[in-house]
mmCIF file of C-alpha atoms in Angstrom:
data_model
loop_
_atom_site.group_PDB
_atom_site.id
_atom_site.type_symbol
_atom_site.label_atom_id
_atom_site.label_comp_id
_atom_site.label_asym_id
_atom_site.label_seq_id
_atom_site.Cartn_x
_atom_site.Cartn_y
_atom_site.Cartn_z
ATOM 1 C CA MET A 1 125.067 3.699 21.927
ATOM 2 C CA VAL A 2 124.537 7.412 22.463
ATOM 3 C CA GLN A 3 123.773 8.111 26.084
ATOM 4 C CA ARG A 4 120.490 9.881 26.763
ATOM 5 C CA LYS A 5 121.135 13.328 28.132
ATOM 6 C CA THR A 6 119.282 14.628 31.171
ATOM 7 C CA VAL A 7 118.117 18.221 30.993
ATOM 8 C CA LEU A 8 117.004 20.020 34.129
ATOM 9 C CA ALA A 9 114.660 23.016 34.193
ATOM 10 C CA THR A 10 113.014 24.728 37.127
ATOM 11 C CA GLY A 11 110.276 27.242 37.811
ATOM 12 C CA VAL A 12 107.111 28.099 39.717
ATOM 13 C CA PHE A 13 104.656 27.248 36.901
ATOM 14 C CA ASP A 14 101.786 28.911 38.731
ATOM 15 C CA ILE A 15 99.386 29.722 35.901
ATOM 16 C CA LEU A 16 100.404 27.820 32.789
ATOM 17 C CA HIS A 17 100.769 29.746 29.529
ATOM 18 C CA PRO A 18 102.295 28.898 26.141
ATOM 19 C CA GLY A 19 105.623 30.476 27.184
ATOM 20 C CA HIS A 20 106.024 27.640 29.719
ATOM 21 C CA ILE A 21 105.413 24.971 27.082
ATOM 22 C CA ARG A 22 107.890 26.536 24.667
ATOM 23 C CA PHE A 23 110.480 26.956 27.420
ATOM 24 C CA LEU A 24 110.182 23.269 28.319
ATOM 25 C CA GLU A 25 110.194 22.054 24.700
ATOM 26 C CA GLU A 26 113.216 24.212 23.883
ATOM 27 C CA SER A 27 115.000 23.036 27.040
ATOM 28 C CA LYS A 28 114.441 19.406 26.109
ATOM 29 C CA LYS A 29 115.790 20.005 22.590
ATOM 30 C CA LYS A 30 119.079 21.186 24.097
ATOM 31 C CA GLY A 31 119.640 17.603 25.245
ATOM 32 C CA GLY A 32 119.410 16.239 21.696
ATOM 33 C CA PRO A 33 117.360 13.237 20.560
ATOM 34 C CA ARG A 34 115.760 11.175 23.317
ATOM 35 C CA ALA A 35 116.757 13.611 26.057
ATOM 36 C CA THR A 36 115.076 13.226 29.442
ATOM 37 C CA LEU A 37 113.553 16.429 30.796
ATOM 38 C CA VAL A 38 113.343 16.686 34.570
ATOM 39 C CA VAL A 39 111.553 19.689 36.041
ATOM 40 C CA VAL A 40 111.943 20.985 39.584
ATOM 41 C CA VAL A 41 108.778 22.789 40.657
ATOM 42 C CA ALA A 42 109.361 25.468 43.288
ATOM 43 C CA ARG A 43 107.816 24.886 46.710
ATOM 44 C CA ASP A 44 105.097 27.209 48.062
ATOM 45 C CA LYS A 45 107.368 28.271 50.904
ATOM 46 C CA THR A 46 110.241 29.132 48.572
ATOM 47 C CA VAL A 47 107.959 31.303 46.429
ATOM 48 C CA LYS A 48 106.577 33.036 49.513
ATOM 49 C CA ASP A 49 110.051 33.681 50.946
ATOM 50 C CA HIS A 50 111.196 35.039 47.595
ATOM 51 C CA LYS A 51 108.217 37.087 46.435
ATOM 52 C CA GLY A 52 106.522 37.924 49.717
ATOM 53 C CA HIS A 53 103.376 36.040 48.682
ATOM 54 C CA GLY A 54 102.714 32.441 47.739
ATOM 55 C CA PRO A 55 101.565 31.201 44.335
ATOM 56 C CA THR A 56 97.868 30.915 43.453
ATOM 57 C CA LEU A 57 97.952 27.152 42.997
ATOM 58 C CA PRO A 58 99.440 25.007 45.780
ATOM 59 C CA GLU A 59 102.598 23.045 45.018
ATOM 60 C CA THR A 60 100.785 19.719 44.689
ATOM 61 C CA ASP A 61 98.553 21.187 41.964
ATOM 62 C CA ARG A 62 101.473 22.804 40.165
ATOM 63 C CA LEU A 63 103.400 19.529 40.315
ATOM 64 C CA GLU A 64 100.432 17.625 38.886
ATOM 65 C CA LEU A 65 100.028 20.093 36.021
ATOM 66 C CA VAL A 66 103.722 20.134 35.078
ATOM 67 C CA SER A 67 103.831 16.317 35.269
ATOM 68 C CA ALA A 68 100.996 16.192 32.717
ATOM 69 C CA LEU A 69 102.911 18.206 30.093
ATOM 70 C CA ARG A 70 104.088 16.074 27.175
ATOM 71 C CA PRO A 71 107.744 17.244 27.092
ATOM 72 C CA VAL A 72 108.198 16.530 30.803
ATOM 73 C CA ASN A 73 109.588 13.083 31.665
ATOM 74 C CA ARG A 74 109.625 13.675 35.388
ATOM 75 C CA ALA A 75 108.624 16.521 37.674
ATOM 76 C CA VAL A 76 109.608 16.834 41.330
ATOM 77 C CA LEU A 77 109.109 19.400 44.063
ATOM 78 C CA GLY A 78 112.171 21.405 45.088
ATOM 79 C CA HIS A 79 113.534 21.721 48.607
ATOM 80 C CA GLU A 80 111.789 24.248 50.844
ATOM 81 C CA LYS A 81 115.144 25.853 51.495
ATOM 82 C CA VAL A 82 116.562 26.188 47.988
ATOM 83 C CA ASP A 83 119.506 23.792 47.580
ATOM 84 C CA PHE A 84 120.889 23.935 44.044
ATOM 85 C CA LEU A 85 123.886 21.757 44.830
ATOM 86 C CA GLY A 86 121.719 19.094 46.464
ATOM 87 C CA VAL A 87 119.418 19.084 43.424
ATOM 88 C CA LEU A 88 122.357 18.764 41.000
ATOM 89 C CA HIS A 89 123.740 15.834 42.984
ATOM 90 C CA GLU A 90 120.325 14.151 43.161
ATOM 91 C CA LEU A 91 119.224 14.598 39.563
ATOM 92 C CA LYS A 92 122.638 14.570 37.849
ATOM 93 C CA PRO A 93 121.710 16.685 34.820
ATOM 94 C CA ASP A 94 124.009 17.074 31.809
ATOM 95 C CA ILE A 95 122.419 20.417 31.060
ATOM 96 C CA VAL A 96 120.571 22.978 33.189
ATOM 97 C CA CYS A 97 118.251 25.280 31.239
ATOM 98 C CA VAL A 98 117.135 28.611 32.683
ATOM 99 C CA GLY A 99 114.441 30.927 31.386
ATOM 100 C CA TYR A 100 114.923 34.497 30.202
ATOM 101 C CA ASP A 101 113.668 35.709 33.600
ATOM 102 C CA GLN A 102 115.878 33.403 35.687
ATOM 103 C CA SER A 103 119.169 35.325 35.621
ATOM 104 C CA ASP A 104 119.467 34.882 39.361
ATOM 105 C CA VAL A 105 119.195 31.081 39.067
ATOM 106 C CA LYS A 106 121.630 31.111 36.153
ATOM 107 C CA ARG A 107 124.270 33.068 38.069
ATOM 108 C CA LYS A 108 124.044 30.765 41.094
ATOM 109 C CA VAL A 109 124.161 27.537 39.064
ATOM 110 C CA VAL A 110 127.048 28.758 36.873
ATOM 111 C CA LYS A 111 129.037 29.592 40.019
ATOM 112 C CA LEU A 112 128.267 26.222 41.629
ATOM 113 C CA VAL A 113 129.207 24.297 38.500
ATOM 114 C CA ALA A 114 132.527 26.179 38.261
ATOM 115 C CA ASP A 115 133.335 25.914 41.984
ATOM 116 C CA GLN A 116 132.510 22.210 42.131
ATOM 117 C CA LYS A 117 133.959 21.430 38.669
ATOM 118 C CA LEU A 118 130.735 19.683 37.651
ATOM 119 C CA PRO A 119 130.351 18.428 34.050
ATOM 120 C CA ILE A 120 127.170 20.459 33.535
ATOM 121 C CA ARG A 121 126.334 22.957 30.807
ATOM 122 C CA VAL A 122 124.097 25.911 31.742
ATOM 123 C CA VAL A 123 121.948 27.249 28.912
ATOM 124 C CA LYS A 124 119.706 30.287 28.858
ATOM 125 C CA ILE A 125 116.486 29.833 26.864
ATOM 126 C CA ARG A 126 115.155 32.886 25.053
ATOM 127 C CA LYS A 127 111.768 34.453 25.677
ATOM 128 C CA PHE A 128 108.807 33.172 23.686
ATOM 129 C CA GLY A 129 105.396 34.401 22.818
ATOM 130 C CA ARG A 130 103.482 37.623 22.900
ATOM 131 C CA LYS A 131 104.193 40.323 25.439
ATOM 132 C CA GLY A 132 101.878 40.378 28.430
ATOM 133 C CA LEU A 133 100.541 36.849 28.317
ATOM 134 C CA ASN A 134 103.875 35.059 28.316
ATOM 135 C CA SER A 135 104.277 35.443 32.059
ATOM 136 C CA SER A 136 102.106 34.129 34.881
ATOM 137 C CA THR A 137 102.129 37.630 36.359
ATOM 138 C CA GLY A 138 100.858 39.073 33.065
ATOM 139 C CA VAL A 139 98.023 36.545 32.990
ATOM 140 C CA LYS A 140 97.149 37.282 36.621
ATOM 141 C CA LYS A 141 97.074 41.026 35.990
ATOM 142 C CA ARG A 142 94.642 40.487 33.171
ATOM 143 C CA ILE A 143 92.439 38.208 35.263
ATOM 144 C CA ALA A 144 92.358 40.723 38.132
ATOM 145 C CA ALA A 145 91.498 43.596 35.772
ATOM 146 C CA ASN A 146 88.761 41.597 34.021
ATOM 147 C CA TRP A 147 87.366 40.384 37.292
ATOM 148 C CA ARG A 148 86.955 43.927 38.547
ATOM 149 C CA GLY A 149 85.356 44.850 35.216
ATOM 150 C CA THR A 150 82.986 41.898 35.485
ATOM 151 C CA SER A 151 82.035 42.723 39.058
ATOM 152 C CA LEU A 152 81.297 46.330 38.179
ATOM 153 C CA ALA A 153 79.189 45.327 35.215
ATOM 154 C CA ARG A 154 76.939 43.106 37.329
ATOM 155 C CA MET B 1 92.466 -6.610 16.066
ATOM 156 C CA VAL B 2 90.625 -4.412 18.515
ATOM 157 C CA GLN B 3 89.793 -1.078 16.935
ATOM 158 C CA ARG B 4 91.132 1.986 18.736
ATOM 159 C CA LYS B 5 88.253 3.977 20.134
ATOM 160 C CA THR B 6 88.051 7.725 19.682
ATOM 161 C CA VAL B 7 86.932 9.709 22.707
ATOM 162 C CA LEU B 8 85.830 13.320 22.318
ATOM 163 C CA ALA B 9 85.885 15.896 25.103
ATOM 164 C CA THR B 10 85.319 19.622 24.951
ATOM 165 C CA GLY B 11 85.783 22.692 27.111
ATOM 166 C CA VAL B 12 87.155 26.216 27.427
ATOM 167 C CA PHE B 13 90.347 25.247 29.331
ATOM 168 C CA ASP B 14 91.050 28.871 30.203
ATOM 169 C CA ILE B 15 93.250 28.558 33.277
ATOM 170 C CA LEU B 16 94.468 24.989 33.590
ATOM 171 C CA HIS B 17 94.054 23.218 36.924
ATOM 172 C CA PRO B 18 94.348 19.582 38.036
ATOM 173 C CA GLY B 19 90.602 19.062 37.513
ATOM 174 C CA HIS B 20 91.174 19.497 33.771
ATOM 175 C CA ILE B 21 93.937 16.885 33.721
ATOM 176 C CA ARG B 22 91.849 14.384 35.646
ATOM 177 C CA PHE B 23 88.821 15.022 33.441
ATOM 178 C CA LEU B 24 90.910 14.366 30.328
ATOM 179 C CA GLU B 25 92.632 11.278 31.747
ATOM 180 C CA GLU B 26 89.331 9.834 32.927
ATOM 181 C CA SER B 27 87.714 10.593 29.563
ATOM 182 C CA LYS B 28 90.496 8.795 27.725
ATOM 183 C CA LYS B 29 90.136 5.745 29.995
ATOM 184 C CA LYS B 30 86.502 5.407 28.922
ATOM 185 C CA GLY B 31 87.802 4.460 25.462
ATOM 186 C CA GLY B 32 89.800 1.526 26.815
ATOM 187 C CA PRO B 33 93.406 0.675 25.986
ATOM 188 C CA ARG B 34 95.026 2.739 23.242
ATOM 189 C CA ALA B 35 92.067 5.110 22.939
ATOM 190 C CA THR B 36 92.576 8.333 21.014
ATOM 191 C CA LEU B 37 91.506 11.451 22.882
ATOM 192 C CA VAL B 38 90.419 14.378 20.731
ATOM 193 C CA VAL B 39 89.648 17.665 22.472
ATOM 194 C CA VAL B 40 87.569 20.478 21.029
ATOM 195 C CA VAL B 41 88.641 23.793 22.556
ATOM 196 C CA ALA B 42 85.904 26.427 22.615
ATOM 197 C CA ARG B 43 86.428 29.514 20.467
ATOM 198 C CA ASP B 44 86.783 32.967 22.080
ATOM 199 C CA LYS B 45 83.605 34.126 20.348
ATOM 200 C CA THR B 46 81.602 31.153 21.609
ATOM 201 C CA VAL B 47 82.721 31.811 25.189
ATOM 202 C CA LYS B 48 81.895 35.510 24.876
ATOM 203 C CA ASP B 49 78.434 34.796 23.408
ATOM 204 C CA HIS B 50 77.745 32.288 26.169
ATOM 205 C CA LYS B 51 79.203 33.990 29.247
ATOM 206 C CA GLY B 52 79.075 37.648 28.248
ATOM 207 C CA HIS B 53 82.863 37.935 28.492
ATOM 208 C CA GLY B 54 85.686 36.199 26.726
ATOM 209 C CA PRO B 55 88.282 33.931 28.314
ATOM 210 C CA THR B 56 91.541 35.301 29.752
ATOM 211 C CA LEU B 57 93.766 33.417 27.337
ATOM 212 C CA PRO B 58 93.025 33.692 23.606
ATOM 213 C CA GLU B 59 91.953 30.548 21.754
ATOM 214 C CA THR B 60 95.364 30.025 20.121
ATOM 215 C CA ASP B 61 97.026 29.949 23.564
ATOM 216 C CA ARG B 62 94.372 27.641 25.003
ATOM 217 C CA LEU B 63 94.740 25.319 22.004
ATOM 218 C CA GLU B 64 98.521 25.240 22.428
ATOM 219 C CA LEU B 65 98.244 24.408 26.133
ATOM 220 C CA VAL B 66 95.669 21.640 25.678
ATOM 221 C CA SER B 67 97.718 20.178 22.805
ATOM 222 C CA ALA B 68 100.698 19.931 25.172
ATOM 223 C CA LEU B 69 98.844 17.768 27.714
ATOM 224 C CA ARG B 70 100.016 14.163 27.693
ATOM 225 C CA PRO B 71 96.571 12.456 27.527
ATOM 226 C CA VAL B 72 95.550 14.562 24.522
ATOM 227 C CA ASN B 73 96.199 12.996 21.112
ATOM 228 C CA ARG B 74 94.755 15.882 19.150
ATOM 229 C CA ALA B 75 93.219 19.232 20.023
ATOM 230 C CA VAL B 76 91.231 21.400 17.628
ATOM 231 C CA LEU B 77 89.337 24.679 17.876
ATOM 232 C CA GLY B 78 85.554 24.459 17.754
ATOM 233 C CA HIS B 79 83.315 26.320 15.345
ATOM 234 C CA GLU B 80 82.547 29.946 16.227
ATOM 235 C CA LYS B 81 78.883 29.110 15.971
ATOM 236 C CA VAL B 82 78.609 25.938 18.038
ATOM 237 C CA ASP B 83 77.837 23.009 15.737
ATOM 238 C CA PHE B 84 77.727 19.747 17.685
ATOM 239 C CA LEU B 85 76.454 17.718 14.723
ATOM 240 C CA GLY B 86 79.165 19.073 12.436
ATOM 241 C CA VAL B 87 81.820 18.198 15.041
ATOM 242 C CA LEU B 88 80.461 14.658 15.501
ATOM 243 C CA HIS B 89 80.501 14.098 11.729
ATOM 244 C CA GLU B 90 84.032 15.503 11.411
ATOM 245 C CA LEU B 91 85.666 13.749 14.335
ATOM 246 C CA LYS B 92 83.553 10.544 14.420
ATOM 247 C CA PRO B 93 83.959 9.764 18.120
ATOM 248 C CA ASP B 94 82.835 6.448 19.633
ATOM 249 C CA ILE B 95 82.351 8.170 22.977
ATOM 250 C CA VAL B 96 81.688 11.774 23.985
ATOM 251 C CA CYS B 97 82.707 12.637 27.552
ATOM 252 C CA VAL B 98 81.232 15.634 29.333
ATOM 253 C CA GLY B 99 82.347 17.209 32.594
ATOM 254 C CA TYR B 100 80.283 17.527 35.751
ATOM 255 C CA ASP B 101 79.567 21.156 34.813
ATOM 256 C CA GLN B 102 78.579 20.445 31.206
ATOM 257 C CA SER B 103 74.969 19.285 31.648
ATOM 258 C CA ASP B 104 73.927 21.600 28.856
ATOM 259 C CA VAL B 105 76.401 20.011 26.425
ATOM 260 C CA LYS B 106 75.355 16.547 27.579
ATOM 261 C CA ARG B 107 71.664 17.207 26.983
ATOM 262 C CA LYS B 108 72.273 18.561 23.485
ATOM 263 C CA VAL B 109 74.614 15.740 22.438
ATOM 264 C CA VAL B 110 72.339 13.022 23.852
ATOM 265 C CA LYS B 111 69.419 14.465 21.871
ATOM 266 C CA LEU B 112 71.484 14.707 18.664
ATOM 267 C CA VAL B 113 72.776 11.153 19.013
ATOM 268 C CA ALA B 114 69.219 9.852 19.529
ATOM 269 C CA ASP B 115 67.670 11.939 16.737
ATOM 270 C CA GLN B 116 70.379 11.030 14.241
ATOM 271 C CA LYS B 117 70.724 7.426 15.450
ATOM 272 C CA LEU B 118 74.506 7.832 15.800
ATOM 273 C CA PRO B 119 76.582 4.971 17.321
ATOM 274 C CA ILE B 120 77.974 7.251 20.027
ATOM 275 C CA ARG B 121 77.979 6.761 23.789
ATOM 276 C CA VAL B 122 77.718 9.895 25.962
ATOM 277 C CA VAL B 123 79.424 9.639 29.351
ATOM 278 C CA LYS B 124 79.423 12.112 32.214
ATOM 279 C CA ILE B 125 82.709 12.349 34.104
ATOM 280 C CA ARG B 126 82.523 13.057 37.820
ATOM 281 C CA LYS B 127 84.033 16.076 39.544
ATOM 282 C CA PHE B 128 87.609 15.821 40.764
ATOM 283 C CA GLY B 129 89.760 17.665 43.203
ATOM 284 C CA ARG B 130 89.355 20.104 45.997
ATOM 285 C CA LYS B 131 86.529 22.583 46.081
ATOM 286 C CA GLY B 132 87.410 26.071 44.898
ATOM 287 C CA LEU B 133 90.485 25.373 42.856
ATOM 288 C CA ASN B 134 88.991 22.727 40.604
ATOM 289 C CA SER B 135 87.352 25.299 38.363
ATOM 290 C CA SER B 136 88.948 28.036 36.242
ATOM 291 C CA THR B 137 86.489 30.480 37.803
ATOM 292 C CA GLY B 138 87.599 29.457 41.297
ATOM 293 C CA VAL B 139 91.236 30.004 40.376
ATOM 294 C CA LYS B 140 90.428 33.400 38.840
ATOM 295 C CA LYS B 141 88.495 34.480 41.946
ATOM 296 C CA ARG B 142 91.499 33.675 44.072
ATOM 297 C CA ILE B 143 93.877 35.525 41.755
ATOM 298 C CA ALA B 144 91.644 38.613 41.733
ATOM 299 C CA ALA B 145 91.350 38.588 45.534
ATOM 300 C CA ASN B 146 95.097 38.121 46.030
ATOM 301 C CA TRP B 147 95.891 40.794 43.483
ATOM 302 C CA ARG B 148 93.787 43.336 45.360
ATOM 303 C CA GLY B 149 95.573 42.319 48.567
ATOM 304 C CA THR B 150 98.949 42.662 46.900
ATOM 305 C CA SER B 151 98.135 46.073 45.430
ATOM 306 C CA LEU B 152 96.931 47.380 48.767
ATOM 307 C CA ALA B 153 100.007 46.076 50.541
ATOM 308 C CA ARG B 154 102.374 47.917 48.207
#
């Protein structure tokens, strides 16, 4: 029997766009047939510490949305103080997939895996979709611009 | 053998939030076990004609996102010129579910079903979630406000 591989992906997933779906589908494919995709959704506090401002949707909402995506087998909230090693020990992935904009995560996980001699492959997933609307920030920029336009027009 | 019921729901689904997921899950439940949920995603032109401005995400993106939601068996784009009767004939639902904010759709479908003597039940789904972030408009308002704050702070 071929063992089902566990693939781990992580992110903020603030305002969902097709780039998220393609990232998750592509990540799951890396685990081969019948892979299990587990997604760690970043905590509000982590985002705030990292970016200086929190996400638009609270973590419980973001978790609910990611859990409802078809490729996702299981979604969990991360630790408030980022703990990659703890997460790897808890979720025991065979593969960790990182997005095109997660070089920082990639570097840290690659180092951990090497230092700890963990049997985990780290894979970078390429960027998908049209420029501008394939990032939550791009979508937010557009909303803010349109909102101002709408307000002025009224 | 019990026939699988087809449930139809419709909406713009511009910026996804948990209210959308709950609306779709609750709609599907109305069709009983093994129901098929078909979702008609409003066209950009329809939204623009109706609201005076188009949605943030183009229809192809919104269709892709809705198609990726676990409760959704099939998602299709609507007609550019809204055609409820055409949609009912094409998709042959047993039940049409409308959201708490779709009284207009409900009234039109109820009238059509009565006039045409169609074997279709129309069900209104209650509102879910916290106030403010259970509507795409609420989420957009918050993004626009935060964006202004962010720009000023930088």
